XYZ file of C-alpha atoms in Angstrom:
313
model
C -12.371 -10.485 -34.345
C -9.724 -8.174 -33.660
C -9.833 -4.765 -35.384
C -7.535 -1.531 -35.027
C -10.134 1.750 -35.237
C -14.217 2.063 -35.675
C -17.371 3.348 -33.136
C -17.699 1.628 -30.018
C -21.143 -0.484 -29.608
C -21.986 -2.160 -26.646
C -20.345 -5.671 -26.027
C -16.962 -4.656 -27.574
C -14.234 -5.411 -25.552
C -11.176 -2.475 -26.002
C -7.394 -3.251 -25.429
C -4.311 -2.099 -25.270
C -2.410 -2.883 -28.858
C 1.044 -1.311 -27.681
C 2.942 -0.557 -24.470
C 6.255 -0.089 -22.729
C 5.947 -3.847 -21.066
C 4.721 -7.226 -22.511
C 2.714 -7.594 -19.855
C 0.456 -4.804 -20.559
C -0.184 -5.895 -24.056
C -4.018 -6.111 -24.600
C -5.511 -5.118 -20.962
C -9.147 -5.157 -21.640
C -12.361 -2.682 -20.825
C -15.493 -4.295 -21.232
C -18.172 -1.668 -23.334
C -21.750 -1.675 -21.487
C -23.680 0.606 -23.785
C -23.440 1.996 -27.367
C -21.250 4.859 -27.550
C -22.118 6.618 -30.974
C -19.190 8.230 -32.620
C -16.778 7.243 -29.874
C -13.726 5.600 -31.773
C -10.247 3.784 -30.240
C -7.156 6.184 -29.640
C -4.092 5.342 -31.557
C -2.713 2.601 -28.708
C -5.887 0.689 -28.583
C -8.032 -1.583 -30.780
C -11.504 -3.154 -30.571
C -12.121 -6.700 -30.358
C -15.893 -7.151 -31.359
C -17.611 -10.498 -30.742
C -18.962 -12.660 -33.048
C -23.094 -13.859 -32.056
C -21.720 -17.022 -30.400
C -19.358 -15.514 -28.256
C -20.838 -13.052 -24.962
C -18.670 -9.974 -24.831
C -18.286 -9.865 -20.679
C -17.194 -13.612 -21.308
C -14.806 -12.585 -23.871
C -13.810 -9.681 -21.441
C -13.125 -11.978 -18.735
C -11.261 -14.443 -20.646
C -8.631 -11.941 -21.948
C -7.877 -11.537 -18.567
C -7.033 -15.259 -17.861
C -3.763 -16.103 -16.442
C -3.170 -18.494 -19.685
C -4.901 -16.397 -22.343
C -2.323 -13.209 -20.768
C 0.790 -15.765 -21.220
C -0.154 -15.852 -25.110
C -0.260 -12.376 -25.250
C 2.765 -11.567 -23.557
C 4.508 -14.099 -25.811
C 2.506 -12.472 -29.003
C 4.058 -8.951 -28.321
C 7.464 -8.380 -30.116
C 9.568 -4.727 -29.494
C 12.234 -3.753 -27.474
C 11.945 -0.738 -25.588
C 7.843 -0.815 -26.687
C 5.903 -3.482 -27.369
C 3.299 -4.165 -29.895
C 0.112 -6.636 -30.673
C -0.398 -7.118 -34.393
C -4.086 -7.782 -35.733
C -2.676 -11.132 -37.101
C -1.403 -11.380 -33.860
C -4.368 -11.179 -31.980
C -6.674 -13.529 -34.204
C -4.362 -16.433 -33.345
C -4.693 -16.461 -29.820
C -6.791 -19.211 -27.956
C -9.497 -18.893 -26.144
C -12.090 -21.387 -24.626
C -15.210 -21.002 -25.528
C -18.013 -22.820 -24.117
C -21.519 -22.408 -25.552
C -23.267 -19.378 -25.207
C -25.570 -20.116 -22.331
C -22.516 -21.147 -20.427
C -20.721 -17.896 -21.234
C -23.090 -16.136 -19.913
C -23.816 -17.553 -16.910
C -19.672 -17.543 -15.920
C -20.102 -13.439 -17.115
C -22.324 -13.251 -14.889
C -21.079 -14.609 -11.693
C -17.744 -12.973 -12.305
C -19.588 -9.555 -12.725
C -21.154 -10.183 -9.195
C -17.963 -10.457 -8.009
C -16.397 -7.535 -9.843
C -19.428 -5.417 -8.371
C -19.288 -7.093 -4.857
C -15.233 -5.892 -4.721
C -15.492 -2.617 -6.289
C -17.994 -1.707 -3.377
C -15.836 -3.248 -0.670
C -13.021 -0.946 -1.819
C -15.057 1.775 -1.712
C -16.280 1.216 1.630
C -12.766 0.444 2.549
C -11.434 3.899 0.998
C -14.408 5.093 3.272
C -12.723 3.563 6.378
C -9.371 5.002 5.865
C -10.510 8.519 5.658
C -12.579 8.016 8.416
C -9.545 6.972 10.563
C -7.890 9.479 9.538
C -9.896 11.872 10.503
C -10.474 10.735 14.058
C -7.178 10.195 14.673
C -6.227 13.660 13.883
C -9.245 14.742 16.311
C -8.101 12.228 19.099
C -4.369 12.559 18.853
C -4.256 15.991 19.129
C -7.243 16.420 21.489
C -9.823 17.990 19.996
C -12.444 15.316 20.503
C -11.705 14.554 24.400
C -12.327 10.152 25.931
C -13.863 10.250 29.093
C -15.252 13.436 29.969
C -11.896 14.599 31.078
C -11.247 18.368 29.211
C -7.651 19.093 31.133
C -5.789 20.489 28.985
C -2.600 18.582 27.753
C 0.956 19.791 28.283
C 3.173 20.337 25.368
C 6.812 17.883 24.909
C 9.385 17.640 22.898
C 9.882 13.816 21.535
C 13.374 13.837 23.390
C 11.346 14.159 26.386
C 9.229 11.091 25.823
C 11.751 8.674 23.600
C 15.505 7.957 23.983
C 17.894 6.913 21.459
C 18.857 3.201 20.886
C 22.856 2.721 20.092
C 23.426 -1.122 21.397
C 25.195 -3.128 18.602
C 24.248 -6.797 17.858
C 27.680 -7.965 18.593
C 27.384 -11.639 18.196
C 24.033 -12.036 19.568
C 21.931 -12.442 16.388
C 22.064 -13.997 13.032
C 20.913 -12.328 9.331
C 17.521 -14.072 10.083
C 16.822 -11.428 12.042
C 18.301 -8.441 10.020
C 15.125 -6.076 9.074
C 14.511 -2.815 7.334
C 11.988 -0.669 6.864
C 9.103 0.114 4.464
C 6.856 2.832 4.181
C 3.615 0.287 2.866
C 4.894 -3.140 5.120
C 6.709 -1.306 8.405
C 9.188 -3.504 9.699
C 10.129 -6.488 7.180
C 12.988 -9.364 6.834
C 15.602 -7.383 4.720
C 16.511 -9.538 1.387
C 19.327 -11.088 2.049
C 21.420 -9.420 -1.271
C 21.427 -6.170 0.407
C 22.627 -7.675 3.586
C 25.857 -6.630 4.897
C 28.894 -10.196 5.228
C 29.561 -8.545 8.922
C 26.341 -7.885 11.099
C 28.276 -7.102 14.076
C 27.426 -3.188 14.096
C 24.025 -3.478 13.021
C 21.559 -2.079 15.743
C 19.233 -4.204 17.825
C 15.904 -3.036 17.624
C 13.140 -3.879 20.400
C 9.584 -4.914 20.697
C 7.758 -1.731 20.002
C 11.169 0.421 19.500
C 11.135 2.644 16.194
C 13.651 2.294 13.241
C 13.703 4.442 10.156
C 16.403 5.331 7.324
C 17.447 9.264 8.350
C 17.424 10.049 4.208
C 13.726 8.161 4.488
C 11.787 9.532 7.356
C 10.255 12.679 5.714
C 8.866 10.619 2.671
C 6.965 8.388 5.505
C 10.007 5.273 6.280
C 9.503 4.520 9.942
C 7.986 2.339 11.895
C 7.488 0.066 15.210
C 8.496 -2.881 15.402
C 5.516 -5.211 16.213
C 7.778 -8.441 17.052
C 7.926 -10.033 20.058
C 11.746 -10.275 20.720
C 14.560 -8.360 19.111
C 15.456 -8.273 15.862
C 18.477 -5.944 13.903
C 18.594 -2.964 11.444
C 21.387 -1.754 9.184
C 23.802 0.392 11.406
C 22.573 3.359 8.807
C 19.541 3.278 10.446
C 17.989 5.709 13.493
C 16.747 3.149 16.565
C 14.813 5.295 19.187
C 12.260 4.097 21.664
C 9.097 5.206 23.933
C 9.802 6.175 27.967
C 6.784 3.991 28.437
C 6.265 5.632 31.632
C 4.809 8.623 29.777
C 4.618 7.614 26.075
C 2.594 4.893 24.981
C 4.708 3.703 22.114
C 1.256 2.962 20.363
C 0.218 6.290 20.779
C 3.413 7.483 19.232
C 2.941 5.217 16.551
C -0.695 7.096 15.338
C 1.453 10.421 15.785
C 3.953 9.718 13.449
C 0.785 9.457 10.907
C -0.935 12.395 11.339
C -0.319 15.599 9.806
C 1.453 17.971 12.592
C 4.051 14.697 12.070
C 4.111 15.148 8.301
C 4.583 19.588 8.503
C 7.308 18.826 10.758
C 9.300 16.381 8.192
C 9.028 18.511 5.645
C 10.178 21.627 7.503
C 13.598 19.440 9.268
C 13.787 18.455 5.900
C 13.706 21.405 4.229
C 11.170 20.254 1.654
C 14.229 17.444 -0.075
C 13.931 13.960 -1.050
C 17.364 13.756 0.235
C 17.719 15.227 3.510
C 19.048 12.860 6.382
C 16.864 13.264 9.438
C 18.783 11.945 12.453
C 17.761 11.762 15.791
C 18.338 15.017 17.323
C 16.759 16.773 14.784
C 13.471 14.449 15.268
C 13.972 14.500 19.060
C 13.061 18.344 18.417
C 8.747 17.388 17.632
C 6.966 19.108 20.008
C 3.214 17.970 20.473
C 0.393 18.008 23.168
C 1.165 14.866 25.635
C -1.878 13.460 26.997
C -1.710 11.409 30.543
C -1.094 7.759 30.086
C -4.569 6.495 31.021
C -5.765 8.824 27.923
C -3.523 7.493 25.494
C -4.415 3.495 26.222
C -8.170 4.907 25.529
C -7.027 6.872 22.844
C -4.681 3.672 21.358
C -7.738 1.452 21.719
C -10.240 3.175 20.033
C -7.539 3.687 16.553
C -6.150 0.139 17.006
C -9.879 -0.934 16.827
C -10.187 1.257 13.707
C -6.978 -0.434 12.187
C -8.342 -3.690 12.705
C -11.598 -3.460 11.010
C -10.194 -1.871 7.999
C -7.229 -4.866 8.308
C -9.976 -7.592 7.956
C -12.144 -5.868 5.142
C -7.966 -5.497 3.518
C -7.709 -9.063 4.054
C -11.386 -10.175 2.239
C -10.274 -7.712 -0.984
């Protein structure tokens, strides 16, 4: 039963009775213990089982793809939406017997628990990485026993501007952009200019980023193996690989020296257009080549593992 205000006791099931989407109508939080004197907020309710029904199963089944479509369809508003009690006691659930409730509760909250500590260990990773790439990339853990101390460059030292046009060479297959979570994706073809002559042709482990983008983290390397195209709004630079391992670049632009310096040639706005000279400006500590594959190695490792654990969640 479905009911709008009272203590929380252990098996309840709260939800969401309002919310700015139809699709948020009636998320659900399973209760695990008594909580005396604990009562629903305005934009929730309680749905309390009945002694046939387990409240983890109950739980579980409000989250069903088909049980969420009856919600969604239940919620009436316009700019908020709403779940009426009368609502809410006419939606359909499948209910096996008791036993068998259980027993699904159960293996799903196995699950639940198995994922929640995968993230955590995950979350675990990351920081990890990031905190040995920081000590690696700027040298203050040292590979190899070498301790030489690295000279300091400027990024226009070490990278050189890409300007070549597509011409006729490629079609909108290839046409890319950029995204701070993905890197280097196929652009959606709406936002895709009729005449991809002047877009820029962008190489196997050459950089692209949006100049009003770069200081809120929008650039990346592309990890193709040909050539592919960017909008001609975009900045195309790439590694002198005879110095700068364009993998070792591509940890750099993630650590936080990289980050200071955005916001400073940005001058702390959303809005700022970051072109090439002014980025060409980065100064950092340039280890020797044979330091950076180690270095490169070790993080791309990292990257992996924390990839495949991604992949399982």
């Amino acid at each position: 039963n479905g009911n709008f205000s009272g203590s929380l006791l252990r098996g309840d099931v709260v939800f969401t009775k309002d919310s700015e989407t139809s699709e948020e109508i009636a998320e659900p939080a399973y209760v695990a213990e008594d909580l005396d004197g604990v009562v629903c907020g305005y934009h929730l309710a309680i749905a309390r089982p009945k002694k046939d029904v387990d409240g983890r199963f109950l739980y579980y089944a409000m989250k069903e793809t088909g049980v969420r479509r009856q919600f969604m369809r239940s919620a009436n508003g316009v700019t908020r939406f709403g779940l009426t009690l009368d609502a809410f006691d006419k939606i359909f659930i499948p209910t096996p017997v008791l036993e068998e409730q259980t027993r699904i509760a159960e293996i799903l909250s196995t699950w639940d628990e198995t994922l929640a500590r995968l993230s955590l260990q995950i979350e675990h990773k990351e920081r990890l990485l990031q905190s040995i790439r920081e000590r690696l990339i700027h040298g203050a853990h040292r590979l190899g026993g070498n301790n030489s101390p690295w000279p300091m460059v400027a990024l226009s030292e070490v990278t050189r501007q890409l300007t070549g046009r597509n011409g006729d060479r490629y079609g909108r297959d290839l046409v890319m952009g950029v995204t701070k979570a993905e890197g280097i994706v196929p652009m959606r073809e709406h936002v895709v200019a009729e005449n991809i002559s002047r877009y820029l042709v962008l190489p196997p482990n050459g950089f692209a980023y949006n100049p009003m983008r770069i200081n809120i983290g929008s650039i990346a390397m592309s990890e193709h193996e040909g050539d592919v195209i960017v909008s001609p709004d975009y900045v195309v630079f790439a590694c002198k690989e005879d110095r700068l391992h364009p993998r070792f670049l591509n940890h750099l632009r993630r650590t936080k020296a990289w980050a200071d310096f955005m916001t400073i040639a940005g001058n702390g706005s959303v809005r700022v257009r970051i072109y090439y000279a002014s980025l060409a400006e980065f100064e950092f500590h340039l280890p020797p080549l044979d330091e950076q594959r180690a270095i490169v190695e070790v993080l791309d490792d990292a990257e992996r593992e924390i990839a495949g654990l991604v992949a399982v969640d």
